[in-house]
Coordinates of N, CA and C in Angstrom, one line a residue:
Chain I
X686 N -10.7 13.7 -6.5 CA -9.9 12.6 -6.2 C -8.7 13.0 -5.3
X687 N -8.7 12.2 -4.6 CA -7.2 12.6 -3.1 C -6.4 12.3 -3.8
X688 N -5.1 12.7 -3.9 CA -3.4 12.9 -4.5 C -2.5 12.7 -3.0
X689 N -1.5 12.1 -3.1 CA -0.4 11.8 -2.3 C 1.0 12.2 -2.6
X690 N 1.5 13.2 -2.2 CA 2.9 13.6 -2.7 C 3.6 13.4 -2.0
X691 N 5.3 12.8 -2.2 CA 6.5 12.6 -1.4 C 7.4 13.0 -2.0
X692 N 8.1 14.3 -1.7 CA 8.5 15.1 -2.7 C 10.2 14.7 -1.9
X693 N 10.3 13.7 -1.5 CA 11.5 13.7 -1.6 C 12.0 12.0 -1.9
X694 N 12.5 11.4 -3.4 CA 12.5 10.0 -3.7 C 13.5 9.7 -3.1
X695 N 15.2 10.3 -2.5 CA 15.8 9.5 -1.4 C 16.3 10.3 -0.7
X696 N 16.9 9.4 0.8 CA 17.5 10.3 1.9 C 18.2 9.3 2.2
X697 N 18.9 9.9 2.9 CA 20.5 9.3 3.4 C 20.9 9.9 5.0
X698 N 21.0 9.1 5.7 CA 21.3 9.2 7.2 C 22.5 8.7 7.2
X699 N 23.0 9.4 8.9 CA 23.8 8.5 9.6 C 23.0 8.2 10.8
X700 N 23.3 6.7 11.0 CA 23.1 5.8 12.0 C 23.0 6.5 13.6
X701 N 21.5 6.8 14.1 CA 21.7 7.3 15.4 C 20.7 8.8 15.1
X702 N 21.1 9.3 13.9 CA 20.3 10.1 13.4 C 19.0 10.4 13.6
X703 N 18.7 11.8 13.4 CA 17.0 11.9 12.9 C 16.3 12.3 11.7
X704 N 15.3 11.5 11.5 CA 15.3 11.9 9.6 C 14.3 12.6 9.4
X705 N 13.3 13.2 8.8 CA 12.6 13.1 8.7 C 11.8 13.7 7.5
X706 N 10.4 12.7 7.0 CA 10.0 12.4 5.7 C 9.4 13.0 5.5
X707 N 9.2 13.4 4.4 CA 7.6 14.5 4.2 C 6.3 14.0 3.1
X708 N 5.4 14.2 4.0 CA 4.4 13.6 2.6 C 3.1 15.2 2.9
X709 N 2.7 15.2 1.6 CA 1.9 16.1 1.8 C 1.2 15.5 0.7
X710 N -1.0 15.8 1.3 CA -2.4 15.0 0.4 C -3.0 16.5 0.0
X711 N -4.0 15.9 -1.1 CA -4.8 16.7 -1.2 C -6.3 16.3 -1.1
X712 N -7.4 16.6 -0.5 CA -8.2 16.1 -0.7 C -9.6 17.1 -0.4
X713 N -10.9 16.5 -0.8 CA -12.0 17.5 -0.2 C -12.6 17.2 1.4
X714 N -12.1 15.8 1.7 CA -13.0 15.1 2.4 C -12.5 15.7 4.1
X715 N -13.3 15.4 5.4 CA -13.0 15.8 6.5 C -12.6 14.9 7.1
X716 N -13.1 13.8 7.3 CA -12.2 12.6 7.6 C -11.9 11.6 7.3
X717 N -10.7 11.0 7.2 CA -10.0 10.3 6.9 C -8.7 9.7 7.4
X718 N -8.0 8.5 7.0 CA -7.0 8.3 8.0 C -5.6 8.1 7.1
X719 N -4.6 8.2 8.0 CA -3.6 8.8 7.2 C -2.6 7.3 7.5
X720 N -1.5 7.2 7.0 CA -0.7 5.8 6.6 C 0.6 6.5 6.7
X721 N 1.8 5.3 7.2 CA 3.3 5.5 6.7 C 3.4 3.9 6.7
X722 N 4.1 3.6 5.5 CA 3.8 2.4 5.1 C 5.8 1.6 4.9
X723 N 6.5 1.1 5.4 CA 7.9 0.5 5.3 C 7.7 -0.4 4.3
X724 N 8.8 -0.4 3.2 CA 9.3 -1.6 2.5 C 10.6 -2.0 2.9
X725 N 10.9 -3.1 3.1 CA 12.1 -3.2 3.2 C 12.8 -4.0 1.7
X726 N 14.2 -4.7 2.0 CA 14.4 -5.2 1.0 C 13.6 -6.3 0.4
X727 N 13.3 -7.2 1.5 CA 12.6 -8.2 1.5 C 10.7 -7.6 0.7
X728 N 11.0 -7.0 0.1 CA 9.5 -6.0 0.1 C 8.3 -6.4 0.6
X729 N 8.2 -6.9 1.2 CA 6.8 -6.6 2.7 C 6.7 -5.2 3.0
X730 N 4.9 -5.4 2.7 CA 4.5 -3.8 3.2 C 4.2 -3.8 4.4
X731 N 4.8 -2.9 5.7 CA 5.0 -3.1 7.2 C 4.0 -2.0 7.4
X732 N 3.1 -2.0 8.0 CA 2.8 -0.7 8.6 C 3.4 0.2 10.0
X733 N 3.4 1.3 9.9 CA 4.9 2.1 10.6 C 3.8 2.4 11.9
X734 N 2.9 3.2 11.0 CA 2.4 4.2 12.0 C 1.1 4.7 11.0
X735 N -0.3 5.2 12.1 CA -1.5 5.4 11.3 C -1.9 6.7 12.2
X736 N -2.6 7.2 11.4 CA -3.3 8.5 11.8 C -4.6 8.8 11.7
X737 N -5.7 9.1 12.8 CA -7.0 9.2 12.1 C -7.0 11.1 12.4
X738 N -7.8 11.6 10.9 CA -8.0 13.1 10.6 C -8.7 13.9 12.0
X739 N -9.6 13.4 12.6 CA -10.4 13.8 13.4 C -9.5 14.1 15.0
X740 N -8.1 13.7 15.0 CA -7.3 13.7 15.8 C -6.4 14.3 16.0
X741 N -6.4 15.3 17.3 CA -5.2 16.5 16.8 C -3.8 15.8 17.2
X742 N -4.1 15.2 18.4 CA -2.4 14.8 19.1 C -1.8 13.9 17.6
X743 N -0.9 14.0 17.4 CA 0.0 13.4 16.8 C 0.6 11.8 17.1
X744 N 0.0 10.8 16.5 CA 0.8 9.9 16.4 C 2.2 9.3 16.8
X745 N 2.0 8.5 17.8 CA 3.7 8.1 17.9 C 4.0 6.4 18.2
X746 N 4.7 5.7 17.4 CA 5.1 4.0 18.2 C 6.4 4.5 17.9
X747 N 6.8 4.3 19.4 CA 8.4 4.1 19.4 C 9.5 5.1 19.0
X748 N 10.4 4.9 18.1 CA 11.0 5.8 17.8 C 10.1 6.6 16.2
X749 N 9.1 6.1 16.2 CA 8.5 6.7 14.6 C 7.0 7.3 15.9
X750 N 7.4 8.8 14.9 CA 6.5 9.9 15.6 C 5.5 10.8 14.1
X751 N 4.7 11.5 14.3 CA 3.8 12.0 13.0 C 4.1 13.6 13.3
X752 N 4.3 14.1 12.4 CA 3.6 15.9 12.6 C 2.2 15.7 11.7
X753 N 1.4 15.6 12.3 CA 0.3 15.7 11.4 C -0.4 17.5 11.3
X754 N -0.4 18.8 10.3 CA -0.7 19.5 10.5 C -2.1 19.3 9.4
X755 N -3.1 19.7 9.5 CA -3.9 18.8 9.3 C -5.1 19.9 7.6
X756 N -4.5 21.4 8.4 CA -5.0 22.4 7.6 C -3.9 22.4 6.2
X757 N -2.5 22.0 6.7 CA -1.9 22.6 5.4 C -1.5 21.1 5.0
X758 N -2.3 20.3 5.2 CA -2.4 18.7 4.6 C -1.1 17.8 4.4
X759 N -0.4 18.2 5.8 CA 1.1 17.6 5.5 C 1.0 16.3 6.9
X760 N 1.8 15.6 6.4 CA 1.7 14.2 7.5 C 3.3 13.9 7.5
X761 N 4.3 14.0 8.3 CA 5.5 14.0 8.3 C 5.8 12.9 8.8
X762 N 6.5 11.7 8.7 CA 7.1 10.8 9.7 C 8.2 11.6 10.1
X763 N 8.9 11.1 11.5 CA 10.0 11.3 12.3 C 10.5 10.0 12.7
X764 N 11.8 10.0 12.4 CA 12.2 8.6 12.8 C 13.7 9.1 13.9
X765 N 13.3 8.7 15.4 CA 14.6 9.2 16.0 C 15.4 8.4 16.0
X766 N 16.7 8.0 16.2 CA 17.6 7.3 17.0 C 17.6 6.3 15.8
X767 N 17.4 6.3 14.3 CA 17.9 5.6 13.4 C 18.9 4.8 13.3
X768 N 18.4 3.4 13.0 CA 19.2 2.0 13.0 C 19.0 1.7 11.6
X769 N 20.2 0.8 11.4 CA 20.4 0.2 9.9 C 18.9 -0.2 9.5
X770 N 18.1 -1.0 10.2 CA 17.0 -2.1 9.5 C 16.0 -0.9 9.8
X771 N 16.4 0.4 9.8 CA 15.3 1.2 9.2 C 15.6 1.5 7.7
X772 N 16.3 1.3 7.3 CA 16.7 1.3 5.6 C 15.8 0.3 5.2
X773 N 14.7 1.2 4.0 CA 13.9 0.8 3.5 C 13.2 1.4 2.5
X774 N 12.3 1.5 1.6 CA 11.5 2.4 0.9 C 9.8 2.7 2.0
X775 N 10.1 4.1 2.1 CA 8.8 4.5 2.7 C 7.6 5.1 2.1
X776 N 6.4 5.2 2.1 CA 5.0 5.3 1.4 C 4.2 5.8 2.5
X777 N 3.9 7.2 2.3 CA 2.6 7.6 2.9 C 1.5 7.3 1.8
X778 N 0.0 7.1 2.8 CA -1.0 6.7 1.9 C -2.0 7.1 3.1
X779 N -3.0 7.6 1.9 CA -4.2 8.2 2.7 C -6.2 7.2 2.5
X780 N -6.6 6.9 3.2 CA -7.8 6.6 3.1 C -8.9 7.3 3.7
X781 N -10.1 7.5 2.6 CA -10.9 7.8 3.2 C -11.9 6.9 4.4
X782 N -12.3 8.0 5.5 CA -13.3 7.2 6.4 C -14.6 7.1 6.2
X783 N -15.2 6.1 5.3 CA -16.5 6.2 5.1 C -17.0 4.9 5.9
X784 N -18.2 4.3 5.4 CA -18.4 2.9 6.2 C -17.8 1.7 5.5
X785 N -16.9 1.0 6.0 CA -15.9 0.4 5.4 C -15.0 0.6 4.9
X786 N -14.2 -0.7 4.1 CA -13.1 -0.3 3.9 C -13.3 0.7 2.5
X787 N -11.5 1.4 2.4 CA -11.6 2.4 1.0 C -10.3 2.1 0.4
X788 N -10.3 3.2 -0.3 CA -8.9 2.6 -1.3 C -8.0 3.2 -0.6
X789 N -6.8 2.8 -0.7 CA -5.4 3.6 0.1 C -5.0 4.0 -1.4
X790 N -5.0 5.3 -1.3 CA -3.9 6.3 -2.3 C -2.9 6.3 -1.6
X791 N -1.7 6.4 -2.7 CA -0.2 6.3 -1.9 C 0.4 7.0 -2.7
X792 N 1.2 7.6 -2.1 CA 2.5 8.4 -2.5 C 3.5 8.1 -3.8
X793 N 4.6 8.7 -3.8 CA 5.6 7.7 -5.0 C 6.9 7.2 -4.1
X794 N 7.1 7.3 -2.8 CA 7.6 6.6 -2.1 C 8.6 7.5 -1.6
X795 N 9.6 7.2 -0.8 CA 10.8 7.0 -0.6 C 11.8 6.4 0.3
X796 N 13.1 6.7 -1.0 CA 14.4 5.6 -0.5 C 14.9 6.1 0.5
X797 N 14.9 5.3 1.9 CA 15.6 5.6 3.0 C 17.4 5.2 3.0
X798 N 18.1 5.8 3.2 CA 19.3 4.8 3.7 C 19.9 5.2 4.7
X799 N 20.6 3.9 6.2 CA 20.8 4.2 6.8 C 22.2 4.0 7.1
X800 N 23.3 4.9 7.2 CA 24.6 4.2 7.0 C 25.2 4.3 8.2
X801 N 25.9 2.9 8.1 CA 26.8 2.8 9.4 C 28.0 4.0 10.2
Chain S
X642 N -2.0 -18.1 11.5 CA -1.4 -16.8 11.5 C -2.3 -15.7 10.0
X643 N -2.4 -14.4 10.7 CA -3.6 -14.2 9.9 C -2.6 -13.8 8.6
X644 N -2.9 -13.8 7.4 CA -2.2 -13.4 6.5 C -2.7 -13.7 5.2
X645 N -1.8 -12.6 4.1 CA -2.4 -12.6 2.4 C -1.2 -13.4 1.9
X646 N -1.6 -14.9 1.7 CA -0.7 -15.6 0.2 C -0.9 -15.3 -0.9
X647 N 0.2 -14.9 -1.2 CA 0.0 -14.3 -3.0 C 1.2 -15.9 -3.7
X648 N 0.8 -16.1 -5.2 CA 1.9 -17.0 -5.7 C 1.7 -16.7 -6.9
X649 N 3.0 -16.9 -7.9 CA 3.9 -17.1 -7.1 C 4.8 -15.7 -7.0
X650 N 5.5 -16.1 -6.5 CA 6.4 -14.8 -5.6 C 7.7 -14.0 -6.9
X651 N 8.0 -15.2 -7.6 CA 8.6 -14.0 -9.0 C 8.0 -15.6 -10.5
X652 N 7.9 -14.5 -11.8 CA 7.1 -15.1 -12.5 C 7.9 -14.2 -14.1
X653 N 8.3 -15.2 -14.7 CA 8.7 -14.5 -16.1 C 8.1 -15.5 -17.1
X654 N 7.6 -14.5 -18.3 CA 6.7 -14.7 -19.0 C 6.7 -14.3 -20.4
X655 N 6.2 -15.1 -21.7 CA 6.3 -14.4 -23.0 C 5.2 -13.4 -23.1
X656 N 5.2 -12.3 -23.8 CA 4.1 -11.7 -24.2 C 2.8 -12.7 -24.8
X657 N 1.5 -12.2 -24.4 CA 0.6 -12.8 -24.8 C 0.1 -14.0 -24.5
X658 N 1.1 -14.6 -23.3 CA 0.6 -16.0 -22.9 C -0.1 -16.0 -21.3
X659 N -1.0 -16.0 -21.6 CA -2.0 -16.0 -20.5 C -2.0 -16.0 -19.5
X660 N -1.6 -15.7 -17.8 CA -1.2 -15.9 -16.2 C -2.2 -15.5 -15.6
X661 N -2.4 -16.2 -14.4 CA -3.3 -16.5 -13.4 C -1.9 -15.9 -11.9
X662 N -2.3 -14.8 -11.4 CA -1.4 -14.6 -9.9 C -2.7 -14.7 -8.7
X663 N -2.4 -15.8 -8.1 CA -3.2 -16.0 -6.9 C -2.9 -15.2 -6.0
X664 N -4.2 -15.2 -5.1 CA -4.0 -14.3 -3.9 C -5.3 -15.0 -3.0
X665 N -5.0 -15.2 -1.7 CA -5.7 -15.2 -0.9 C -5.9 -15.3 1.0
X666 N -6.7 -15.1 1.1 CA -6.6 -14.5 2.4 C -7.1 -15.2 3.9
X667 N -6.8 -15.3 5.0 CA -7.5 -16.1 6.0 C -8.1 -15.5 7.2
X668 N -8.6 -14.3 7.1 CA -9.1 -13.5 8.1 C -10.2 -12.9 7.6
X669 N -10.8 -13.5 6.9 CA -12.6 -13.0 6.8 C -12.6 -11.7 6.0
X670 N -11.8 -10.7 5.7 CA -11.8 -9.7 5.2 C -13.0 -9.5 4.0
X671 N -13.8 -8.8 3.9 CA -14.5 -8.1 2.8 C -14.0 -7.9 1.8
X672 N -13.0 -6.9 2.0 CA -12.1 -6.1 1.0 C -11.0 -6.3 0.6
X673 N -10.8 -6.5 -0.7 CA -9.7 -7.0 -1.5 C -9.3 -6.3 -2.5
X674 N -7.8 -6.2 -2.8 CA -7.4 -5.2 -3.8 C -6.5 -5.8 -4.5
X675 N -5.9 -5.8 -5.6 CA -4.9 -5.6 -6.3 C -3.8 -4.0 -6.7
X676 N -2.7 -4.0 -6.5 CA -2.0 -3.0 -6.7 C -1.0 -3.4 -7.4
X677 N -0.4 -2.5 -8.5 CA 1.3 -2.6 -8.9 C 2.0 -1.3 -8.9
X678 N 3.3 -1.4 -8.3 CA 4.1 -1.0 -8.2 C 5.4 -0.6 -9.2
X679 N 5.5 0.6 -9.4 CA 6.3 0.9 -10.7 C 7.4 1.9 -9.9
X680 N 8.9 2.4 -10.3 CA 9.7 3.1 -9.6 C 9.3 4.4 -9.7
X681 N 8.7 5.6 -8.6 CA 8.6 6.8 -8.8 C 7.5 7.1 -8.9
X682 N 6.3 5.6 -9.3 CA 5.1 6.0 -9.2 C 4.5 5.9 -7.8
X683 N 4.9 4.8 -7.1 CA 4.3 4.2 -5.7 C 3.2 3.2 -6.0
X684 N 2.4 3.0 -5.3 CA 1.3 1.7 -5.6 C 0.2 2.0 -6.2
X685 N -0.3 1.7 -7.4 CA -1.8 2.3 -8.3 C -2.5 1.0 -7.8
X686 N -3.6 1.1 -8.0 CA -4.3 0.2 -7.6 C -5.1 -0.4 -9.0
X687 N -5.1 -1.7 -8.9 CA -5.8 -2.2 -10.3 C -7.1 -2.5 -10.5
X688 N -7.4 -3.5 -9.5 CA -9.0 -3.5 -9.4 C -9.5 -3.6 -7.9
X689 N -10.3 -3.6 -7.0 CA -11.0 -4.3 -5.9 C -12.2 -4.5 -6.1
X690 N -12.5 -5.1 -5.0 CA -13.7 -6.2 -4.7 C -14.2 -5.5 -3.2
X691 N -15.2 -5.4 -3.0 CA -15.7 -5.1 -1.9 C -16.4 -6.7 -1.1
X692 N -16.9 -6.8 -1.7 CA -17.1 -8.6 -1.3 C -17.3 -9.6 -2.5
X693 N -17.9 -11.1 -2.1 CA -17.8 -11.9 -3.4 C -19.1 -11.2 -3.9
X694 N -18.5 -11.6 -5.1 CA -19.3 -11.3 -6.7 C -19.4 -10.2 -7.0
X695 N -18.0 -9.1 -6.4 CA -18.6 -7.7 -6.3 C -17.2 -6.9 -6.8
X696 N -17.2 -6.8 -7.8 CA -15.5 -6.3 -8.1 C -15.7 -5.0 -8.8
X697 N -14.6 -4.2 -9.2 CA -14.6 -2.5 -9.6 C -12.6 -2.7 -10.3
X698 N -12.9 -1.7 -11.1 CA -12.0 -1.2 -11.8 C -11.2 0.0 -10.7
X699 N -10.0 -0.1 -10.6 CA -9.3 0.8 -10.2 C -8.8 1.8 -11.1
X700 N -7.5 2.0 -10.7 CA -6.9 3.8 -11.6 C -6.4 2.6 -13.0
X701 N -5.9 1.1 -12.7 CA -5.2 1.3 -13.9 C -5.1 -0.3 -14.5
X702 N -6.9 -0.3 -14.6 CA -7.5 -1.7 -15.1 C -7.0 -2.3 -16.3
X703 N -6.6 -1.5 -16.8 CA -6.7 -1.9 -18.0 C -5.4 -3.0 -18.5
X704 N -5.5 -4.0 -19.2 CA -5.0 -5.6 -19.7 C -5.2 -6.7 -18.1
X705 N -5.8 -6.7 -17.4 CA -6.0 -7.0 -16.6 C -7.7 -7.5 -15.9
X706 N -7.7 -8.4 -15.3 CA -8.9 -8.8 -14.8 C -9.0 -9.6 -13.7
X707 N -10.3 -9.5 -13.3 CA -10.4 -10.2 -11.5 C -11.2 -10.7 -11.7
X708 N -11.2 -11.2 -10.2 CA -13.2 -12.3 -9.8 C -12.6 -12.7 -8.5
X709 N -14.1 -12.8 -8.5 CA -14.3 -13.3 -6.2 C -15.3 -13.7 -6.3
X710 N -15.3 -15.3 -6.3 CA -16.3 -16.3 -6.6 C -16.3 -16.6 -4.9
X711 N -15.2 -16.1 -4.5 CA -15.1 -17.0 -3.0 C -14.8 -15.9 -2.1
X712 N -15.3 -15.9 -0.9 CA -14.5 -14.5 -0.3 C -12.7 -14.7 0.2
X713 N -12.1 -15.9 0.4 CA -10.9 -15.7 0.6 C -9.6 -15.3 -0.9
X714 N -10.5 -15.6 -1.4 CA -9.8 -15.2 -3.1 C -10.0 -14.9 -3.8
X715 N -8.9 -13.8 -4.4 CA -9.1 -12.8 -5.3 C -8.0 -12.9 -6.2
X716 N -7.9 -13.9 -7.1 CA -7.1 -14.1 -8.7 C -7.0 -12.8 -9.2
X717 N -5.8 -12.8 -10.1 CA -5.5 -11.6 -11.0 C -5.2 -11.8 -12.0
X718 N -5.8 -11.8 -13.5 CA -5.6 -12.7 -14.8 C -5.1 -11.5 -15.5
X719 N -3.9 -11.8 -16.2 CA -3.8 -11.0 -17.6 C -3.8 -12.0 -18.6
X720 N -4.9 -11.4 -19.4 CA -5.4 -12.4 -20.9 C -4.2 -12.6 -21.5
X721 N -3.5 -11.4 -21.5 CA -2.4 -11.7 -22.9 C -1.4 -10.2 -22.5
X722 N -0.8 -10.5 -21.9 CA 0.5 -10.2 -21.1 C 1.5 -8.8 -22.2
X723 N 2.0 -8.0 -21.6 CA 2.8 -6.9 -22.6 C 3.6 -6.5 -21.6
X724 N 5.0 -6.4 -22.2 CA 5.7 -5.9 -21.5 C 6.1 -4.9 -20.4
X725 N 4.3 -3.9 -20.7 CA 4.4 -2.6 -19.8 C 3.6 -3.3 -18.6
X726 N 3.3 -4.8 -18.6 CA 2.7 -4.8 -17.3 C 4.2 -5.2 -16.5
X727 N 5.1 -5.8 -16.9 CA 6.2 -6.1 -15.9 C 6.3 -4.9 -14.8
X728 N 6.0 -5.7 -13.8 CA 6.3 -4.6 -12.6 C 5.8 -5.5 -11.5
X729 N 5.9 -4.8 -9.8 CA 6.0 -5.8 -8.9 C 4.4 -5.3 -8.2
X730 N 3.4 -6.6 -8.3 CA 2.0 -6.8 -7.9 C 2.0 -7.1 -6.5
X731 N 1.0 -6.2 -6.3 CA 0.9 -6.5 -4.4 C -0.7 -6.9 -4.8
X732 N -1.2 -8.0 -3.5 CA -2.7 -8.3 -2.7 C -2.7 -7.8 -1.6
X733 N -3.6 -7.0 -1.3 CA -4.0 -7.0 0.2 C -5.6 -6.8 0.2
X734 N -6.0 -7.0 1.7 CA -7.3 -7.7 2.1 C -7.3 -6.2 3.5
X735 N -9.0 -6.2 4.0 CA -8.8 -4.8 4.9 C -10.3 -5.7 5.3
X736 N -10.7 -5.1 6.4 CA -11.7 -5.5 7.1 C -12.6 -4.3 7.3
X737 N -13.8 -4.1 7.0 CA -14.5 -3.1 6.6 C -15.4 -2.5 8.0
X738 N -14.5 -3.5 9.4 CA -15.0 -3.1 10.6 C -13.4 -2.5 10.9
X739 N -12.6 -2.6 10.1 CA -11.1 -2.1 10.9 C -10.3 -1.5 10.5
X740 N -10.8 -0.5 9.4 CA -10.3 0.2 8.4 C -9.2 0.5 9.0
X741 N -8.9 1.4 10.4 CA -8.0 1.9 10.9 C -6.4 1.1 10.6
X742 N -7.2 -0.3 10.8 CA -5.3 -0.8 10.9 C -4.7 -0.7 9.1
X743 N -5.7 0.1 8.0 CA -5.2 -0.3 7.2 C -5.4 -1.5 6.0
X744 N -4.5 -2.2 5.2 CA -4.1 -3.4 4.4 C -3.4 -4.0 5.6
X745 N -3.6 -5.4 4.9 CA -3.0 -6.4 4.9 C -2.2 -7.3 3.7
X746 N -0.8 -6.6 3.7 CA -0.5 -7.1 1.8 C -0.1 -8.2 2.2
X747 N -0.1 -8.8 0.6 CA 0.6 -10.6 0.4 C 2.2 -9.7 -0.1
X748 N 3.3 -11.2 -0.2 CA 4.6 -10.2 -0.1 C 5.1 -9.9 -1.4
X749 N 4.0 -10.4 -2.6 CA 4.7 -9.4 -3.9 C 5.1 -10.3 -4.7
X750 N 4.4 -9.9 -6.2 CA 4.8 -10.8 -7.0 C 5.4 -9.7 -8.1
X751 N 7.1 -10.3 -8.3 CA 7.8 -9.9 -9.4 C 7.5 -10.5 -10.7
X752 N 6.8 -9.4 -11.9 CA 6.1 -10.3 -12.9 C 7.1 -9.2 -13.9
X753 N 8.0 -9.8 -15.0 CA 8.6 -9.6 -15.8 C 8.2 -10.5 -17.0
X754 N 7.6 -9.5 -18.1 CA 7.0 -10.0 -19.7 C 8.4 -9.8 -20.4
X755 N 8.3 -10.8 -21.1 CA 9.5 -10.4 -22.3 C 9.2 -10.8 -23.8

C-alpha cells in the first residue's frame, strides 16, 4: 500500500517569502504521478501542481515549483514570492499510473500562513 | 462549466437518522470517489466506483454506503449516522483517459452528528 507523509502540520511566512513544503511517499510501484493539492478557506480542492514519476525535470507553474527526487521518494513544493491568498491548507497526494483512473493517497496536510 | 455538485454544502444531524449527500458530475467521468476529511489525517477515501453499477470499498467504508445507477451520480448514504462520522466529505470524479490532471472535487460537505 502507498503512504503519504507531510511531516510538517503548519508553516508560517512572511509575505514575499519562500516556503517550502515537504512531502515524502512510499511506495513499490515505478510509475506513478505525484499531486500538490491547495485548500483554501473557502475549502475547494485547487490543484497547484502535478508530477508524472517517469519525469526527471521538475515541475513548475508560476511561482509553485517541485523538487521531485524520485529515489529518496520526496516531492517538495516551492512557493516563491509568497502572497497572502497563498494561505491555505496544502496536501500532497500520490496516484498510481495504471490504465485509468486510481485512488489519490494523500498526505495529512499542511497549514500554510501567509503574513502581511 | 465542467464541475462536481455536491449538496448540501453544511448538514447537522441527530444520531441514527438516516442522510442521503448528493454528488454529481457533468463531464463524462468514469471515476468517482467519496472522501472525508478529518484534522491531521488528510483525505481517506470511503468508497469509489469505477463506472455505473461498479462500486468498491475504500480505507474507511465502514457506516456508510454508495451506488451508481447513473454515471453522473454518485449518492453517499449513511443508514444511521454516529457522531464519529462528523467530519467534512469531499466528491470528486477523474477521467480514466486523463488521470494526469488528477480529481475533480465538489466543494465539501460539512456533516456534523449530534
Amino acid at each position: 500500500a502507498q503512504t503519504v507523509t507531510q511531516s510538517q502540520p503548519e508553516m508560517s511566512v512572511q509575505e514575499a517569502e519562500t516556503v517550502t513544503l515537504s512531502c515524502t511517499y512510499d511506495t513499490s510501484e515505478n510509475n506513478y504521478y505525484l499531486f500538490w493539492y491547495k485548500q483554501p478557506p473557502s475549502r475547494q480542492m485547487i490543484l497547484v501542481i502535478r508530477q508524472e514519476a517517469y519525469k526527471q525535470q521538475n515541475a513548475t507553474e508560476n511561482r509553485f515549483s517541485v523538487n521531485f527526487q524520485k529515489a529518496a521518494k520526496s516531492f517538495s513544493l516551492k512557493i516563491s514570492d509568497s502572497q497572502l491568498g497563498d494561505t491555505a491548507m496544502y496536501f500532497c497526494a500520490f496516484m498510481k499510473r495504471r490504465g485509468g483512473a486510481q485512488k489519490l493517497v494523500f498526505g495529512q496536510g499542511t497549514r500554510l500562513t501567509i503574513n502581511p | 462549466e465542467a464541475q462536481v455538485t455536491q449538496n448540501p454544502r453544511y448538514l447537522i444531524t441527530v444520531t441514527g437518522k438516516k442522510l442521503t449527500v448528493t454528488c454529481s458530475q457533468n463531464m463524462n467521468h468514469e471515476y468517482m470517489s467519496w472522501y472525508r476529511q478529518d484534522p491531521g489525517l488528510g483525505l481517506r477515501q470511503i468508497y469509489y466506483s469505477m463506472n455505473v453499477e461498479v462500486t468498491d470499498k475504500g480505507d474507511v467504508p465502514e457506516g456508510y454506503k454508495v451506488s451508481r445507477k447513473e454515471k453522473r451520480n454518485f449518492p453517499l448514504i449513511l443508514e444511521s449516522p454516529s457522531p464519529n462520522q462528523t467530519s467534512l466529505y469531499f466528491c470528486a470524479s477523474s477521467s480514466n483517459r486523463d488521470s494526469l490532471n488528477g480529481y475533480t472535487f465538489g466543494s465539501g460537505t460539512r456533516l456534523t452528528v449530534v
